[in-house]
Amino acid sequence: MSALFTPLKLRSLEINNRVWMSPMCMYSAAPEGAETGVPTDFHLAHLASRAAGGAGLVMVEATGVRPDGRISPWDLGLWNDRQQEAFARITAAIGSHGAVPAIQLAHAGRKASVDKPWLSDRYVPASAGGWQTVAPSPVAYDGLPVPHELTVEEIQQLVRDFADSARRALAAGFQVAEVHGAHGYLINSFLSPAANHRTDAYGGSFENRLRFALEVVDAVREVWPEHLPVFFRTSATDWLSENPADEREGWTGDDTVCLAKELQARGVDLLDVSTGGMVRDATIPAGPNYQVPFAAQARNQAGIPTAAVGLITDPRQAEEIIASGQAEAIFLGRELLRNPYWPQHAALAVGAEPTWPDQYAYVVRHRRR
């Protein structure tokens, strides 16, 4: 029996397989007016097609908990009724194909207010629809402006913003909420000494640098139902300490294990393990499975369920990750953009039964042309 296509139960939620769609920004929401941050027909088709393609869980891209928390002016948000109503249509479409609708709640911090990556990826100033960025410390990300250093009162408001967006996500029909704590965005920048130079209760010691992340998790878990899971996405390493030639202090895999233990104690059910994003010039040894050891380390040393991500492209490769106990699930990104039906073909490749929609199954199984 295929490990990859064995259901996974987290709390009372059963996910029908271990092949999940990773959150990927599409930069396709309207930037201005009443439709700012609202998902469109593009998002509906984009996400529902991956559910029809057999993904067990479909995660909506990084969704800003407030207008200035988005990566770009064209990103999704969840802070008002109009956005919530539009997301309800999408969760219904995902669920109609047997997949679990999930959403990643995020604040981009010092890496916010940038252009679409296929245009320039440069900072968008207020005069062009952008905004002042914020961070734990006035330390700029390479090529972007120096951010505003958050006050304690502003930090506490951000915690409330995450909770408010989680409430709206639940009302919109999502069954999993993921807190985005990776890739150099706001929560990740509090965690890493490469970006957090504070000397108050939110900086300095390891425990203080964890404080904001844990407060956000506590706030989300408080409003999220007991029977539904909460995920946390982490960058398990900044890829600074792994490079002997780089003297900058960064976040490490061992740090992630300590964080994972704290997260699990606060009700986080799965750690979504990525890496990098804190600095632009980190040396990253990208290749097949290059991030999987970090998922395995957190799983084995902290005892928390994990999902692996990054250059997982072959069904047998994915099957081995799950069967060998390195992670509970895999998240696919680019591979699902190339082929929305990858899970259906992967099932055949590892000896499992595909779950084609009836409208497709008749043709796929019974017609040669």
Coordinates of C-alpha atoms in Angstrom, one line a residue:
M1 CA 0.0 0.0 0.0
S2 CA 1.3 3.4 -0.9
A3 CA 2.4 5.6 2.0
L4 CA 1.9 8.7 -0.1
F5 CA -1.7 7.9 -0.7
T6 CA -2.6 6.8 2.8
P7 CA -5.0 9.3 4.6
L8 CA -3.5 11.5 7.4
K9 CA -5.6 12.4 10.4
L10 CA -4.8 15.6 12.3
R11 CA -7.1 16.2 15.2
S12 CA -10.5 15.2 13.8
L13 CA -9.7 16.2 10.2
E14 CA -8.8 13.4 7.8
I15 CA -6.8 14.4 4.7
N16 CA -7.2 11.8 2.0
N17 CA -3.5 11.7 0.9
R18 CA -0.1 13.2 1.6
V19 CA 0.3 15.2 -1.7
W20 CA -0.5 18.8 -0.9
M21 CA -0.5 22.1 -2.9
S22 CA 2.0 24.6 -1.5
P23 CA 1.0 28.2 -1.1
M24 CA 2.3 30.2 -4.1
C25 CA 1.7 33.9 -4.6
M26 CA 0.0 34.7 -7.9
Y27 CA 0.0 38.5 -7.7
S28 CA -3.5 38.6 -9.3
A29 CA -5.8 40.4 -6.8
A30 CA -7.0 43.9 -7.7
P31 CA -4.6 46.5 -6.2
E32 CA -7.1 49.3 -5.5
G33 CA -10.7 50.1 -4.4
A34 CA -13.2 47.8 -2.9
E35 CA -11.7 44.7 -4.6
T36 CA -8.2 45.2 -3.0
G37 CA -6.9 41.8 -1.8
V38 CA -10.0 40.0 -3.1
P39 CA -9.6 36.6 -4.8
T40 CA -10.8 36.5 -8.4
D41 CA -12.0 34.0 -10.9
F42 CA -8.3 33.3 -11.6
H43 CA -7.8 32.1 -8.1
L44 CA -11.0 30.0 -8.2
A45 CA -9.8 28.2 -11.3
H46 CA -6.2 28.0 -10.2
L47 CA -7.0 26.4 -6.8
A48 CA -10.0 24.2 -7.7
S49 CA -8.0 22.7 -10.6
R50 CA -5.4 21.4 -8.2
A51 CA -8.1 19.9 -6.0
A52 CA -9.6 18.2 -9.1
G53 CA -6.0 17.1 -9.9
G54 CA -6.0 15.0 -6.7
A55 CA -4.1 17.1 -4.1
G56 CA -5.3 16.1 -0.6
L57 CA -4.9 19.6 0.7
V58 CA -4.9 22.9 -1.3
M59 CA -3.2 25.8 0.5
V60 CA -4.1 29.3 -0.5
E61 CA -1.1 31.6 -1.0
A62 CA 0.3 34.0 1.6
T63 CA -2.7 36.1 2.5
G64 CA -2.1 39.4 4.2
V65 CA -3.7 39.9 7.6
R66 CA -3.8 43.7 6.9
P67 CA -3.3 45.9 3.8
D68 CA 0.3 46.7 4.6
G69 CA 1.1 43.1 5.4
R70 CA 1.0 41.9 1.8
I71 CA 4.1 41.1 -0.2
S72 CA 2.7 43.3 -3.1
P73 CA -0.3 45.5 -3.8
W74 CA -1.6 42.6 -5.9
D75 CA -1.6 40.0 -3.2
L76 CA -4.6 38.5 -1.4
G77 CA -5.8 39.8 1.9
L78 CA -8.3 38.7 4.6
W79 CA -9.3 41.7 6.7
N80 CA -12.8 42.6 5.4
D81 CA -16.2 41.1 4.5
R82 CA -15.8 41.3 0.8
Q83 CA -12.6 39.2 0.9
Q84 CA -14.2 36.7 3.2
E85 CA -17.2 36.2 0.9
A86 CA -15.0 35.7 -2.1
F87 CA -12.9 33.1 -0.3
A88 CA -16.1 31.2 0.7
R89 CA -16.7 30.4 -3.0
I90 CA -13.2 29.1 -3.3
T91 CA -13.3 26.8 -0.2
A92 CA -16.5 25.3 -1.5
A93 CA -14.9 24.6 -4.9
I94 CA -11.9 23.0 -3.3
G95 CA -14.0 20.9 -0.9
S96 CA -16.3 19.7 -3.8
H97 CA -13.3 17.7 -5.1
G98 CA -12.6 16.0 -1.8
A99 CA -9.6 18.2 -0.9
V100 CA -9.1 20.2 2.3
P101 CA -9.1 24.0 1.9
A102 CA -6.3 25.6 3.8
I103 CA -5.0 29.2 4.0
Q104 CA -1.6 30.7 4.9
L105 CA -2.0 33.9 7.0
A106 CA 0.9 36.2 6.6
H107 CA 2.6 39.5 7.1
A108 CA 5.5 40.3 4.7
G109 CA 7.3 42.7 7.1
R110 CA 10.4 44.4 5.6
K111 CA 9.9 42.4 2.3
A112 CA 6.5 44.0 1.6
S113 CA 5.3 46.5 -1.0
V114 CA 7.2 45.1 -4.0
D115 CA 6.3 44.8 -7.6
K116 CA 5.2 41.6 -9.4
P117 CA 8.4 39.4 -9.8
W118 CA 8.0 39.1 -13.5
L119 CA 8.1 42.9 -13.9
S120 CA 10.8 44.2 -11.5
D121 CA 10.4 42.8 -8.0
R122 CA 11.4 46.3 -6.8
Y123 CA 10.0 48.4 -4.0
V124 CA 6.6 50.0 -4.8
P125 CA 6.5 53.5 -3.1
A126 CA 3.4 55.0 -1.6
S127 CA 3.0 57.2 -4.7
A128 CA 2.5 54.1 -6.8
G129 CA 0.2 52.3 -4.4
G130 CA 2.8 50.9 -1.9
W131 CA 3.5 51.6 1.7
Q132 CA 6.0 52.0 4.5
T133 CA 7.3 48.6 5.5
V134 CA 7.8 47.4 9.1
A135 CA 10.1 45.0 10.9
P136 CA 11.4 44.2 14.4
S137 CA 14.5 46.4 13.7
P138 CA 15.4 49.1 11.1
V139 CA 17.4 46.6 9.1
A140 CA 16.7 46.6 5.4
Y141 CA 16.4 43.5 3.2
D142 CA 19.0 43.8 0.4
G143 CA 17.8 46.3 -2.2
L144 CA 14.7 47.5 -0.3
P145 CA 14.1 50.5 2.0
V146 CA 14.9 50.6 5.7
P147 CA 11.7 49.5 7.5
H148 CA 10.0 51.2 10.4
E149 CA 10.9 49.6 13.7
L150 CA 7.7 48.3 15.3
T151 CA 6.7 49.6 18.7
V152 CA 5.4 47.1 21.4
E153 CA 1.9 48.5 20.9
E154 CA 2.1 47.9 17.1
I155 CA 3.3 44.4 17.7
Q156 CA 0.4 43.6 20.0
Q157 CA -2.0 45.0 17.3
L158 CA -0.4 42.6 14.7
V159 CA -1.1 39.7 17.0
R160 CA -4.8 40.7 17.1
D161 CA -4.7 41.1 13.3
F162 CA -3.6 37.5 12.9
A163 CA -6.4 36.4 15.2
D164 CA -9.0 38.4 13.3
S165 CA -8.0 37.0 9.9
A166 CA -8.1 33.5 11.4
R167 CA -11.7 34.1 12.5
R168 CA -12.6 35.2 9.0
A169 CA -10.8 32.2 7.5
L170 CA -12.9 29.9 9.6
A171 CA -16.1 31.7 8.6
A172 CA -15.1 31.4 4.9
G173 CA -14.9 27.6 5.2
F174 CA -11.2 26.9 5.6
Q175 CA -10.3 23.8 7.6
V176 CA -6.6 24.5 8.2
A177 CA -4.9 27.8 9.1
E178 CA -1.2 28.1 8.6
V179 CA 0.9 30.8 10.2
H180 CA 3.6 32.0 7.9
G181 CA 6.8 32.1 9.8
A182 CA 9.3 31.6 7.0
H183 CA 11.2 33.2 4.1
G184 CA 12.3 36.4 5.8
Y185 CA 8.8 37.8 6.3
L186 CA 7.7 39.4 9.5
I187 CA 7.5 36.5 11.9
N188 CA 10.7 34.9 10.5
S189 CA 12.5 38.3 10.9
F190 CA 11.7 38.3 14.6
L191 CA 13.1 34.8 15.0
S192 CA 16.4 35.3 13.3
P193 CA 19.3 37.3 14.8
A194 CA 20.2 38.3 11.2
A195 CA 17.2 40.7 11.2
N196 CA 16.2 41.1 14.9
H197 CA 18.5 43.5 16.7
R198 CA 16.0 44.5 19.4
T199 CA 16.9 44.8 23.1
D200 CA 13.4 44.7 24.6
A201 CA 11.2 41.7 25.3
Y202 CA 11.0 40.8 21.6
G203 CA 14.7 40.6 20.9
G204 CA 18.1 39.6 22.2
S205 CA 17.8 36.2 23.7
F206 CA 16.5 33.1 21.9
E207 CA 13.3 33.1 24.1
N208 CA 12.6 36.8 23.4
R209 CA 13.0 36.3 19.6
L210 CA 10.4 33.5 19.8
R211 CA 7.9 35.7 21.7
F212 CA 6.1 37.3 18.7
A213 CA 5.8 34.0 16.8
L214 CA 4.4 32.2 19.9
E215 CA 2.0 35.1 20.7
V216 CA 0.6 34.9 17.1
V217 CA 0.2 31.1 17.4
D218 CA -1.6 31.5 20.7
A219 CA -4.0 34.1 19.3
V220 CA -4.8 32.0 16.2
R221 CA -5.1 28.8 18.2
E222 CA -7.5 30.5 20.6
V223 CA -10.0 31.4 17.8
W224 CA -9.5 28.2 15.7
P225 CA -11.7 25.3 16.7
E226 CA -10.2 22.6 18.8
H227 CA -11.1 19.9 16.3
L228 CA -9.2 21.6 13.4
P229 CA -5.5 21.8 12.9
V230 CA -3.1 24.8 12.8
F231 CA 0.1 24.6 10.8
F232 CA 3.2 26.8 11.0
R233 CA 5.6 27.4 8.1
T234 CA 9.2 27.8 9.0
S235 CA 12.5 28.5 7.3
A236 CA 14.5 25.9 9.1
T237 CA 17.7 27.7 8.3
D238 CA 18.8 31.0 6.9
W239 CA 21.7 29.2 5.2
L240 CA 24.2 31.4 7.0
S241 CA 25.6 29.2 9.7
E242 CA 26.0 26.3 7.3
N243 CA 28.5 28.4 5.3
P244 CA 31.9 28.5 7.1
A245 CA 32.9 31.5 5.0
D246 CA 29.8 33.5 6.2
E247 CA 30.4 35.2 9.5
R248 CA 26.8 36.5 9.9
E249 CA 24.7 34.9 12.7
G250 CA 21.6 33.2 11.5
W251 CA 18.8 30.8 12.3
T252 CA 19.7 27.1 12.3
G253 CA 18.1 23.6 12.1
D254 CA 18.8 23.2 15.9
D255 CA 16.9 26.4 16.5
T256 CA 14.0 25.1 14.5
V257 CA 13.8 22.0 16.7
C258 CA 13.6 24.2 19.8
L259 CA 10.9 26.3 18.1
A260 CA 9.0 23.2 17.0
K261 CA 8.8 21.9 20.6
E262 CA 7.3 25.3 21.7
L263 CA 4.9 25.4 18.8
Q264 CA 3.6 21.8 19.5
A265 CA 3.1 22.7 23.2
R266 CA 0.8 25.5 22.0
G267 CA -1.3 23.4 19.7
V268 CA 0.4 23.6 16.4
D269 CA -0.3 20.3 14.6
L270 CA 2.2 20.3 11.7
L271 CA 5.4 22.1 10.8
D272 CA 5.7 23.1 7.1
V273 CA 9.4 23.0 6.6
S274 CA 11.1 25.3 4.1
T275 CA 14.4 27.2 4.2
G276 CA 16.0 30.5 3.3
G277 CA 14.7 34.0 2.4
M278 CA 16.3 36.0 5.2
V279 CA 19.1 37.4 3.1
R280 CA 19.3 37.7 -0.7
D281 CA 22.9 36.5 -1.0
A282 CA 22.8 33.2 1.0
T283 CA 24.5 30.2 -0.5
I284 CA 21.8 27.6 -0.9
P285 CA 22.7 24.1 -2.2
A286 CA 19.4 23.6 -4.0
G287 CA 18.8 20.2 -5.4
P288 CA 16.3 17.3 -5.1
N289 CA 15.3 16.7 -1.5
Y290 CA 17.7 19.5 -0.3
Q291 CA 15.2 20.7 2.4
V292 CA 13.9 17.2 3.4
P293 CA 16.6 16.6 6.1
F294 CA 15.4 19.7 8.0
A295 CA 11.8 18.3 8.0
A296 CA 13.2 14.9 9.2
Q297 CA 15.3 16.6 12.0
A298 CA 12.3 18.5 13.4
R299 CA 10.1 15.4 13.1
N300 CA 12.5 13.1 14.8
Q301 CA 14.0 15.4 17.5
A302 CA 10.9 17.5 18.4
G303 CA 8.3 14.8 17.7
I304 CA 6.1 17.1 15.6
P305 CA 4.5 16.0 12.3
T306 CA 6.2 17.7 9.4
A307 CA 5.6 18.4 5.7
A308 CA 8.6 18.5 3.3
V309 CA 8.9 20.9 0.4
G310 CA 11.4 21.8 -2.3
L311 CA 12.4 20.2 -5.6
I312 CA 10.2 17.1 -5.0
T313 CA 9.2 16.2 -8.6
D314 CA 9.1 12.4 -8.9
P315 CA 6.3 10.2 -7.5
R316 CA 8.8 7.6 -6.2
Q317 CA 10.9 10.3 -4.6
A318 CA 7.8 11.5 -2.8
E319 CA 6.8 8.0 -1.8
E320 CA 10.2 7.4 -0.2
I321 CA 10.1 10.6 1.8
I322 CA 6.8 9.5 3.5
A323 CA 7.6 5.7 3.7
S324 CA 11.0 6.3 5.3
G325 CA 9.5 8.5 8.0
Q326 CA 11.1 11.8 7.0
A327 CA 7.8 13.7 6.9
E328 CA 4.1 13.1 7.1
A329 CA 3.3 14.9 3.9
I330 CA 4.9 16.7 0.9
F331 CA 4.0 20.2 -0.4
L332 CA 4.4 20.6 -4.2
G333 CA 4.8 24.0 -5.7
R334 CA 6.2 24.5 -9.2
E335 CA 5.5 20.9 -10.1
L336 CA 1.8 21.5 -9.6
L337 CA 2.0 24.6 -11.8
R338 CA 3.5 22.5 -14.5
N339 CA 1.0 19.7 -14.1
P340 CA -2.2 20.2 -12.0
Y341 CA -2.9 16.5 -12.3
W342 CA 0.5 15.3 -10.9
P343 CA -1.2 13.6 -7.9
Q344 CA -3.4 11.5 -10.2
H345 CA -0.5 10.3 -12.3
A346 CA 1.6 9.8 -9.1
A347 CA -1.0 7.5 -7.7
L348 CA -0.7 5.2 -10.8
A349 CA 3.1 5.4 -10.5
V350 CA 3.2 4.1 -6.9
G351 CA 0.4 1.6 -7.2
A352 CA -2.4 3.6 -5.7
E353 CA -5.9 4.4 -7.1
P354 CA -6.3 7.8 -8.8
T355 CA -9.3 9.8 -7.7
W356 CA -10.3 11.4 -11.0
P357 CA -13.5 13.4 -11.0
D358 CA -16.3 11.4 -12.6
Q359 CA -16.4 13.7 -15.6
Y360 CA -12.7 12.9 -16.3
A361 CA -12.6 9.3 -15.1
Y362 CA -14.9 8.0 -17.8
V363 CA -12.6 9.3 -20.6
V364 CA -9.3 8.5 -18.8
R365 CA -10.2 5.0 -18.0
H366 CA -12.4 3.9 -20.8
R367 CA -11.5 5.8 -24.0
R368 CA -8.3 5.7 -26.0
R369 CA -9.1 9.0 -27.7

